[in-house]
Amino acid sequence: MMLSFAAIGSLGGGLNSESMDAAVKRGIDFVGADGGSTDIGPSALAGSGTIHPEATTRHDLELALRSASEAGVPLLVGSCGTSGRDWGVDWLAGMVRDWARAEGKNLKVVKIYSELDKDYVKGKLRDGKLHALHPQLPYDADTVDRSERIVAVMGVEAFQHALDMGADVVLAGRASDAAIFAAHPITQGIAPEVAWHAGKSAECGAAAATPPKLDCVHVRLDEDSFEIEAMDENLRCTPMSVAAFQLYESADPFRLAQPSGVLDTTDTCYEPVSDRAVRVSGATFEPRDGYTLKIEGVEYVGWGKLSILSVRDPVIIEHFDEWLESAVEMARKRVREEQSPELLEQTDIRVHPYGVSGTMGDWEPTPTMQGHEALLLVNVTSKDPDVAETVANIVWYTLLHQPTPYAMGYPTLAFMFAPPVLDLGKVYAFNANHVVDVESPIEPFRFVTEEVNGQ
């Protein structure tokens, strides 16, 4: 048994037509594309945009549709519209409709919706069928009510059901990245360990190559292994690049949890078969007793304001930690005394010092100033937009002229924008890190068929 596919890692992130043509020429049984991620945070699930704009998403989707059509194979897209919310599925469905009519193609499109009704989630909670993952977040009926939107993350079975319905194109809500690429191979008789590991390795396309790139890869699977090759002639898949990719978005690169079980890559062998392709074998798959689906939810936490300042004063830089601590404390004191203690309690004030520990915060192993300047990103959030505006202005102005005891004079910082306070709008947070027990792997999902007549 042998099966091949073309994998697109981030639909809308940039896809090379020559690479897709090369994959089709090698022979493919389906095209798979990951359309989303939680990497950009919770705003997409709340309804605030997508990771990629319509123009680039349409470009990549049309290339994928053309390639699948030329090869006479299905196209599977998961996590449509970044977050997999229902709107994202419909968004891509509109683009498919436009392409089919422009090209004169008849397509059977199966849409899989993954948004959950709040009563469904409360029922799982009430019946003891909702379980926390690590790190545990508190979750109760009030959490459900506060949620702007909740989705379930589907495994291979939802895609398989859509293909059984005769889909030419599957547009799915939130999905396991690897499941997009593992579903069809498992249906066709490829061993789960081979299919899941191939899916994991190909889920971000040529990110598993060197140098990594947002482009497609070609994957060929057989009974006990798979080969992965980047289609851009300037890229190479090497044992190191493919093995290293297992670390991506993985708390443990050797044990990768999926809805139906755990992929164990401990004894995997990565062998070069050419200077651009790698053969992978040796993984195992441990089926889980029972079936669980991860849920993702978001809630509104406040209105955000942002200021960006830079400091280059050598005396402040020399005593940076002391100066920043005193400046933030002075800003908080001003809010408390000039406004009210209650107003301060309503506000979250965060100052991220880039050049010191802005990226990793408290996890930074070397949180000391080593350069000649620092960038301060001031983030203020409050449920009341007017409160956020007031506090943000107090904070930036306090930082602007906060003195240091190690120098005379009136210190000044530089601003990137004027006015200094930028409006971030509504700010959201993820509020679920849980799984739910289900009777069937497709229990919470809704399947809708659309016959697109392009002729």
Coordinates of N, CA and C in Angstrom, one line a residue, residues 42-235:
P42 N -6.1 34.7 21.3 CA -7.5 34.4 21.4 C -8.5 35.2 20.5
S43 N -7.9 36.3 19.9 CA -8.8 37.3 19.3 C -9.5 36.7 18.1
A44 N -8.9 35.8 17.3 CA -9.5 35.2 16.1 C -10.8 34.4 16.5
L45 N -10.7 33.7 17.6 CA -11.8 32.9 18.0 C -13.0 33.8 18.5
A46 N -12.6 34.9 19.1 CA -13.6 35.9 19.6 C -14.3 36.5 18.4
G47 N -13.7 36.6 17.3 CA -14.3 37.2 16.1 C -13.6 38.4 15.6
S48 N -12.3 38.6 16.0 CA -11.5 39.8 15.6 C -10.5 39.4 14.6
G49 N -11.0 39.1 13.4 CA -10.1 38.9 12.3 C -9.4 37.5 12.2
T50 N -8.5 37.4 11.3 CA -7.8 36.2 11.0 C -6.3 36.4 10.9
I51 N -5.5 35.3 10.9 CA -4.1 35.5 10.9 C -3.6 36.0 9.5
H52 N -4.3 35.6 8.5 CA -3.9 36.0 7.1 C -5.1 36.8 6.5
P53 N -4.8 37.8 5.7 CA -5.9 38.5 5.0 C -6.6 37.8 3.9
E54 N -7.7 38.3 3.5 CA -8.5 37.6 2.4 C -7.7 37.4 1.2
A55 N -6.9 38.4 0.7 CA -6.2 38.3 -0.5 C -5.2 37.2 -0.6
T56 N -4.4 37.0 0.5 CA -3.4 35.9 0.5 C -4.1 34.6 0.7
T57 N -5.1 34.6 1.5 CA -5.8 33.3 1.7 C -6.5 32.8 0.4
R58 N -7.1 33.7 -0.3 CA -7.7 33.4 -1.6 C -6.6 32.9 -2.5
H59 N -5.5 33.5 -2.6 CA -4.4 33.1 -3.5 C -4.0 31.7 -3.2
D60 N -3.7 31.4 -1.9 CA -3.3 30.0 -1.6 C -4.4 29.0 -1.8
L61 N -5.6 29.3 -1.4 CA -6.7 28.4 -1.6 C -7.0 28.1 -3.1
E62 N -6.9 29.1 -3.9 CA -7.1 28.8 -5.3 C -6.0 27.9 -5.9
L63 N -4.8 28.1 -5.5 CA -3.7 27.2 -5.9 C -4.0 25.8 -5.4
A64 N -4.4 25.6 -4.2 CA -4.8 24.3 -3.7 C -5.9 23.7 -4.4
L65 N -6.9 24.5 -4.7 CA -8.1 24.0 -5.5 C -7.7 23.5 -6.9
R66 N -6.8 24.4 -7.5 CA -6.4 24.0 -8.9 C -5.6 22.7 -8.9
S67 N -4.7 22.6 -7.9 CA -3.9 21.4 -7.8 C -4.7 20.1 -7.6
A68 N -5.6 20.2 -6.7 CA -6.5 19.1 -6.4 C -7.4 18.7 -7.6
S69 N -7.9 19.8 -8.3 CA -8.7 19.5 -9.5 C -7.9 18.9 -10.6
E70 N -6.7 19.3 -10.8 CA -5.8 18.8 -11.9 C -5.5 17.3 -11.6
A71 N -5.3 17.0 -10.3 CA -5.0 15.6 -9.9 C -6.2 14.7 -9.7
G72 N -7.4 15.4 -9.7 CA -8.6 14.6 -9.5 C -8.7 14.0 -8.1
V73 N -8.3 14.8 -7.1 CA -8.3 14.3 -5.7 C -8.9 15.3 -4.8
P74 N -9.3 14.9 -3.6 CA -10.0 15.8 -2.7 C -9.0 16.8 -2.0
L75 N -9.6 18.0 -1.6 CA -8.9 19.0 -0.9 C -9.5 19.0 0.5
L76 N -8.6 18.9 1.6 CA -9.0 19.0 3.0 C -8.4 20.2 3.6
V77 N -9.2 21.1 4.2 CA -8.8 22.2 4.9 C -9.3 22.2 6.3
G78 N -8.4 22.3 7.3 CA -8.8 22.3 8.7 C -8.6 23.7 9.3
S79 N -9.3 23.9 10.4 CA -9.2 25.2 11.2 C -9.4 26.4 10.3
C80 N -10.5 26.4 9.5 CA -10.7 27.5 8.6 C -10.8 28.8 9.3
G81 N -10.3 29.8 8.7 CA -10.4 31.2 9.2 C -9.6 31.4 10.5
T82 N -8.5 30.6 10.7 CA -7.6 30.7 11.8 C -8.1 30.0 13.0
S83 N -9.3 30.3 13.5 CA -9.7 29.7 14.8 C -10.7 28.5 14.6
G84 N -11.1 28.3 13.4 CA -12.1 27.2 13.2 C -13.5 27.6 13.6
R85 N -13.8 28.9 13.8 CA -15.2 29.2 14.2 C -16.0 29.1 12.9
D86 N -17.3 29.0 13.1 CA -18.2 28.8 12.0 C -18.1 29.8 10.8
W87 N -17.8 31.1 11.2 CA -17.6 32.1 10.2 C -16.5 31.8 9.3
G88 N -15.4 31.2 9.8 CA -14.2 30.9 9.0 C -14.6 29.8 8.0
V89 N -15.4 28.8 8.3 CA -15.8 27.8 7.4 C -16.6 28.5 6.2
D90 N -17.5 29.3 6.6 CA -18.3 30.0 5.5 C -17.5 30.9 4.7
W91 N -16.5 31.6 5.3 CA -15.6 32.5 4.6 C -14.9 31.8 3.5
L92 N -14.3 30.6 3.8 CA -13.6 29.8 2.8 C -14.6 29.2 1.8
A93 N -15.7 28.9 2.2 CA -16.7 28.3 1.3 C -17.1 29.3 0.2
G94 N -17.2 30.6 0.6 CA -17.4 31.6 -0.4 C -16.3 31.7 -1.4
M95 N -15.1 31.6 -1.0 CA -13.9 31.6 -1.9 C -14.0 30.4 -2.8
V96 N -14.3 29.2 -2.3 CA -14.4 28.0 -3.1 C -15.5 28.2 -4.2
R97 N -16.6 28.8 -3.8 CA -17.7 29.1 -4.7 C -17.3 30.0 -5.8
D98 N -16.6 31.0 -5.5 CA -16.1 32.0 -6.5 C -15.2 31.3 -7.5
W99 N -14.2 30.5 -7.0 CA -13.3 29.8 -7.8 C -14.0 28.8 -8.8
A100 N -14.9 28.0 -8.2 CA -15.6 27.0 -9.0 C -16.4 27.7 -10.2
R101 N -17.0 28.8 -9.9 CA -17.8 29.4 -10.9 C -16.9 30.1 -12.0
A102 N -15.8 30.6 -11.5 CA -14.9 31.2 -12.5 C -14.2 30.2 -13.4
E103 N -14.0 29.0 -12.8 CA -13.3 27.9 -13.6 C -14.3 27.0 -14.2
G104 N -15.5 27.1 -14.0 CA -16.5 26.2 -14.5 C -16.5 24.8 -13.9
K105 N -16.2 24.7 -12.6 CA -16.1 23.4 -12.0 C -17.3 23.1 -11.1
N106 N -17.7 21.9 -11.1 CA -18.8 21.4 -10.2 C -18.1 20.7 -9.0
L107 N -18.4 21.1 -7.8 CA -17.8 20.6 -6.6 C -18.8 20.2 -5.6
K108 N -18.5 19.1 -4.9 CA -19.3 18.8 -3.7 C -18.5 19.2 -2.5
V109 N -19.0 20.2 -1.8 CA -18.3 20.8 -0.6 C -19.0 20.3 0.6
V110 N -18.2 19.7 1.5 CA -18.7 19.4 2.8 C -18.1 20.3 3.9
K111 N -19.0 21.0 4.6 CA -18.6 21.9 5.6 C -18.8 21.3 7.0
I112 N -17.8 21.3 7.8 CA -17.8 20.8 9.2 C -17.8 21.9 10.2
Y113 N -18.8 22.1 10.9 CA -18.8 23.2 11.9 C -18.5 22.7 13.3
S114 N -17.6 23.4 14.0 CA -17.1 22.9 15.3 C -17.5 23.8 16.5
E115 N -18.3 24.9 16.3 CA -18.7 25.7 17.4 C -19.6 24.9 18.3
L116 N -19.5 25.0 19.6 CA -20.3 24.3 20.5 C -21.4 25.2 21.2
D117 N -22.6 24.7 21.3 CA -23.6 25.3 22.1 C -23.2 25.3 23.5
K118 N -23.5 26.4 24.2 CA -23.1 26.5 25.6 C -23.9 25.5 26.5
D119 N -25.1 25.2 26.1 CA -25.8 24.2 26.9 C -25.2 22.8 26.8
Y120 N -24.6 22.5 25.6 CA -23.9 21.3 25.4 C -22.7 21.2 26.3
V121 N -21.9 22.3 26.5 CA -20.7 22.3 27.3 C -21.2 22.2 28.8
K122 N -22.2 22.9 29.2 CA -22.7 22.8 30.5 C -23.2 21.4 30.9
G123 N -23.7 20.7 29.9 CA -24.2 19.3 30.1 C -23.0 18.4 30.4
K124 N -21.9 18.6 29.6 CA -20.7 17.8 29.9 C -20.1 18.1 31.3
L125 N -20.1 19.4 31.6 CA -19.6 19.8 33.0 C -20.5 19.1 34.1
R126 N -21.8 19.2 33.9 CA -22.7 18.7 34.9 C -22.6 17.1 35.0
D127 N -22.3 16.5 33.9 CA -22.2 15.0 33.9 C -20.8 14.5 34.3
G128 N -19.9 15.4 34.6 CA -18.6 14.9 35.0 C -17.8 14.5 33.8
K129 N -18.1 15.0 32.6 CA -17.4 14.6 31.4 C -16.6 15.7 30.8
L130 N -16.2 16.6 31.6 CA -15.3 17.7 31.2 C -14.1 17.6 32.1
H131 N -12.9 17.5 31.6 CA -11.7 17.3 32.4 C -10.6 18.3 32.1
A132 N -9.9 18.8 33.1 CA -8.9 19.8 32.9 C -7.6 19.2 32.4
L133 N -6.9 19.9 31.6 CA -5.5 19.5 31.2 C -4.5 20.3 32.0
H134 N -3.2 20.0 31.9 CA -2.2 20.9 32.5 C -1.7 21.9 31.6
P135 N -1.6 23.2 32.1 CA -2.0 23.7 33.4 C -3.5 23.9 33.6
Q136 N -4.0 23.5 34.7 CA -5.4 23.5 35.0 C -5.9 25.0 35.1
L137 N -7.0 25.2 34.4 CA -7.7 26.5 34.6 C -9.0 26.2 35.2
P138 N -9.5 27.1 36.1 CA -10.8 27.0 36.7 C -11.9 27.0 35.6
Y139 N -12.9 26.1 35.7 CA -13.9 26.0 34.7 C -15.2 25.6 35.3
D140 N -16.2 26.5 35.2 CA -17.5 26.1 35.7 C -18.6 26.8 34.8
A141 N -19.8 26.7 35.2 CA -20.9 27.2 34.4 C -20.8 28.7 34.1
D142 N -20.2 29.4 35.1 CA -20.0 30.9 34.8 C -19.0 31.1 33.8
T143 N -17.9 30.2 33.7 CA -16.9 30.3 32.7 C -17.6 30.1 31.3
V144 N -18.4 29.2 31.2 CA -19.1 28.9 30.0 C -20.0 30.1 29.6
D145 N -20.7 30.7 30.5 CA -21.5 31.9 30.2 C -20.7 33.1 29.8
R146 N -19.5 33.2 30.3 CA -18.6 34.4 30.0 C -17.9 34.2 28.6
S147 N -18.0 33.0 28.1 CA -17.3 32.7 26.8 C -17.9 33.4 25.7
E148 N -17.1 34.0 24.8 CA -17.6 34.6 23.6 C -17.9 33.5 22.6
R149 N -17.1 32.4 22.6 CA -17.3 31.3 21.7 C -16.5 30.1 22.2
I150 N -17.0 28.9 21.9 CA -16.3 27.7 22.3 C -16.3 26.8 21.0
V151 N -15.1 26.2 20.8 CA -15.0 25.2 19.7 C -14.5 23.9 20.2
A152 N -14.8 22.8 19.5 CA -14.1 21.5 19.8 C -13.1 21.2 18.7
V153 N -12.0 20.6 19.1 CA -10.9 20.3 18.1 C -11.1 18.9 17.6
M154 N -11.4 18.7 16.3 CA -11.8 17.4 15.8 C -10.5 16.6 15.4
G155 N -10.7 15.3 15.4 CA -9.7 14.4 15.0 C -9.9 13.9 13.6
V156 N -9.4 12.7 13.2 CA -9.4 12.2 11.8 C -10.9 11.8 11.5
E157 N -11.7 11.4 12.4 CA -12.9 10.8 12.1 C -13.9 11.8 11.4
A158 N -13.9 13.1 11.8 CA -14.7 14.0 11.1 C -14.4 14.2 9.7
F159 N -13.1 14.2 9.4 CA -12.7 14.3 8.0 C -13.0 13.1 7.2
Q160 N -12.9 11.9 7.8 CA -13.2 10.7 7.2 C -14.7 10.6 6.9
H161 N -15.5 11.1 7.8 CA -17.0 11.1 7.6 C -17.3 12.0 6.4
A162 N -16.7 13.2 6.3 CA -16.9 14.1 5.2 C -16.5 13.4 3.8
L163 N -15.4 12.7 3.8 CA -15.0 12.0 2.6 C -15.9 10.9 2.3
D164 N -16.4 10.2 3.3 CA -17.4 9.2 3.0 C -18.7 9.8 2.4
M165 N -19.0 11.0 2.6 CA -20.1 11.7 2.1 C -19.9 12.1 0.6
G166 N -18.7 11.8 0.1 CA -18.4 12.1 -1.3 C -17.8 13.5 -1.5
A167 N -17.2 14.1 -0.5 CA -16.7 15.5 -0.7 C -15.5 15.6 -1.7
D168 N -15.6 16.6 -2.5 CA -14.5 17.0 -3.3 C -13.6 18.0 -2.5
V169 N -14.3 18.8 -1.7 CA -13.6 19.7 -0.8 C -14.2 19.6 0.6
V170 N -13.3 19.5 1.6 CA -13.7 19.5 3.0 C -13.3 20.8 3.6
L171 N -14.2 21.5 4.2 CA -13.9 22.8 4.9 C -14.3 22.5 6.3
A172 N -13.3 22.4 7.2 CA -13.5 22.0 8.6 C -13.3 23.2 9.5
G173 N -14.0 23.1 10.6 CA -13.8 24.0 11.7 C -12.5 23.7 12.4
R174 N -12.4 23.9 13.7 CA -11.2 23.7 14.5 C -10.8 22.2 14.4
A175 N -9.5 22.0 14.1 CA -9.1 20.6 13.9 C -7.6 20.4 14.4
S176 N -7.3 19.2 14.9 CA -6.0 18.8 15.1 C -5.2 19.0 13.8
D177 N -4.1 19.7 13.9 CA -3.3 20.0 12.6 C -3.0 18.6 11.9
A178 N -2.4 17.7 12.7 CA -2.0 16.4 12.1 C -3.2 15.6 11.6
A179 N -4.4 15.8 12.2 CA -5.5 15.0 11.7 C -5.9 15.3 10.3
I180 N -5.7 16.6 9.8 CA -6.0 16.9 8.5 C -5.3 16.0 7.5
F181 N -4.1 15.7 7.8 CA -3.2 14.9 6.9 C -3.2 13.4 7.2
A182 N -3.7 13.0 8.4 CA -3.7 11.6 8.7 C -5.0 10.9 8.4
A183 N -6.1 11.7 8.2 CA -7.4 11.1 8.1 C -7.5 10.2 6.8
H184 N -7.2 10.7 5.7 CA -7.4 9.9 4.4 C -6.4 8.7 4.4
P185 N -5.2 8.9 4.8 CA -4.3 7.7 4.8 C -4.8 6.6 5.7
I186 N -5.3 6.9 6.8 CA -5.8 5.8 7.7 C -7.0 5.1 7.1
T187 N -7.9 5.9 6.4 CA -9.0 5.3 5.7 C -8.6 4.3 4.7
Q188 N -7.5 4.7 4.0 CA -7.0 3.9 2.9 C -6.1 2.7 3.3
G189 N -6.0 2.5 4.7 CA -5.2 1.4 5.2 C -3.8 1.6 5.7
I190 N -3.4 2.8 5.6 CA -2.1 3.2 6.2 C -2.1 3.0 7.7
A191 N -1.1 2.4 8.3 CA -1.1 2.2 9.8 C -1.2 3.6 10.5
P192 N -1.9 3.6 11.6 CA -2.1 4.9 12.3 C -0.8 5.6 12.7
E193 N 0.2 4.8 13.1 CA 1.4 5.4 13.6 C 2.1 6.1 12.4
V194 N 2.1 5.5 11.2 CA 2.7 6.1 10.1 C 1.9 7.4 9.6
A195 N 0.6 7.2 9.6 CA -0.3 8.4 9.2 C -0.2 9.5 10.1
W196 N -0.2 9.3 11.4 CA -0.2 10.3 12.4 C 1.2 11.0 12.4
H197 N 2.3 10.2 12.3 CA 3.6 10.8 12.3 C 3.8 11.6 11.0
A198 N 3.3 11.1 9.9 CA 3.4 11.9 8.7 C 2.7 13.2 8.8
G199 N 1.5 13.1 9.4 CA 0.7 14.3 9.6 C 1.3 15.3 10.5
K200 N 1.9 14.9 11.5 CA 2.6 15.8 12.4 C 3.8 16.4 11.7
S201 N 4.5 15.7 11.0 CA 5.7 16.2 10.3 C 5.4 17.2 9.2
A202 N 4.2 17.0 8.6 CA 3.9 17.8 7.4 C 2.9 18.9 7.7
E203 N 2.5 19.0 9.0 CA 1.4 19.9 9.3 C 1.7 21.4 9.0
C204 N 2.9 21.8 9.0 CA 3.3 23.1 8.7 C 4.1 23.2 7.4
G205 N 3.9 22.2 6.5 CA 4.5 22.2 5.2 C 6.0 22.3 5.3
A206 N 6.6 23.2 4.6 CA 8.1 23.2 4.5 C 8.7 23.8 5.7
A207 N 8.0 24.0 6.8 CA 8.6 24.4 8.0 C 9.5 23.3 8.5
A208 N 9.3 22.1 8.0 CA 10.1 20.9 8.4 C 11.3 20.8 7.5
A209 N 11.6 21.8 6.6 CA 12.7 21.8 5.7 C 13.8 22.8 6.3
T210 N 14.9 22.8 5.6 CA 15.9 23.8 5.9 C 16.4 24.5 4.6
P211 N 16.4 25.8 4.6 CA 15.8 26.7 5.6 C 14.3 26.5 5.6
P212 N 13.6 26.7 6.8 CA 12.2 26.5 6.8 C 11.5 27.6 6.1
K213 N 10.4 27.3 5.5 CA 9.6 28.2 4.6 C 8.2 27.9 4.6
L214 N 7.3 28.9 4.4 CA 5.9 28.7 4.3 C 5.6 28.2 2.8
D215 N 5.7 26.9 2.6 CA 5.5 26.4 1.3 C 5.0 24.9 1.5
C216 N 4.8 24.2 0.4 CA 4.3 22.8 0.6 C 5.4 21.8 0.6
V217 N 5.0 20.6 1.0 CA 5.9 19.4 1.0 C 5.1 18.3 0.3
H218 N 5.8 17.3 -0.2 CA 5.2 16.1 -0.8 C 5.6 15.0 0.2
V219 N 4.6 14.2 0.5 CA 4.7 13.1 1.5 C 4.2 11.8 0.8
R220 N 5.1 10.8 0.9 CA 4.7 9.4 0.4 C 4.7 8.4 1.5
L221 N 3.6 7.7 1.7 CA 3.5 6.8 2.8 C 3.4 5.4 2.3
D222 N 4.0 4.4 3.1 CA 3.8 3.0 2.7 C 3.5 2.3 4.0
E223 N 3.7 1.0 4.1 CA 3.2 0.2 5.2 C 3.8 0.5 6.5
D224 N 5.1 0.9 6.5 CA 5.8 1.1 7.8 C 6.6 2.4 7.9
S225 N 6.5 3.3 6.9 CA 7.3 4.5 6.9 C 6.7 5.5 6.0
F226 N 7.3 6.7 6.0 CA 6.9 7.7 5.0 C 8.1 8.5 4.6
E227 N 8.1 9.1 3.5 CA 9.1 10.0 3.0 C 8.6 11.4 2.8
I228 N 9.3 12.4 3.2 CA 8.9 13.8 3.1 C 10.0 14.6 2.4
E229 N 9.5 15.4 1.4 CA 10.4 16.2 0.6 C 9.8 17.5 0.3
A230 N 10.6 18.6 0.5 CA 10.2 19.9 0.1 C 10.2 20.1 -1.4
M231 N 9.2 20.8 -1.9 CA 9.0 20.9 -3.3 C 9.8 22.1 -3.9
D232 N 10.1 23.1 -3.1 CA 10.9 24.2 -3.5 C 12.4 23.7 -3.7
E233 N 12.9 23.9 -4.9 CA 14.2 23.3 -5.2 C 15.4 23.9 -4.3
N234 N 15.1 25.0 -3.7 CA 16.1 25.7 -2.8 C 16.0 25.2 -1.4
L235 N 15.1 24.3 -1.1 CA 14.9 23.8 0.3 C 15.3 22.3 0.3

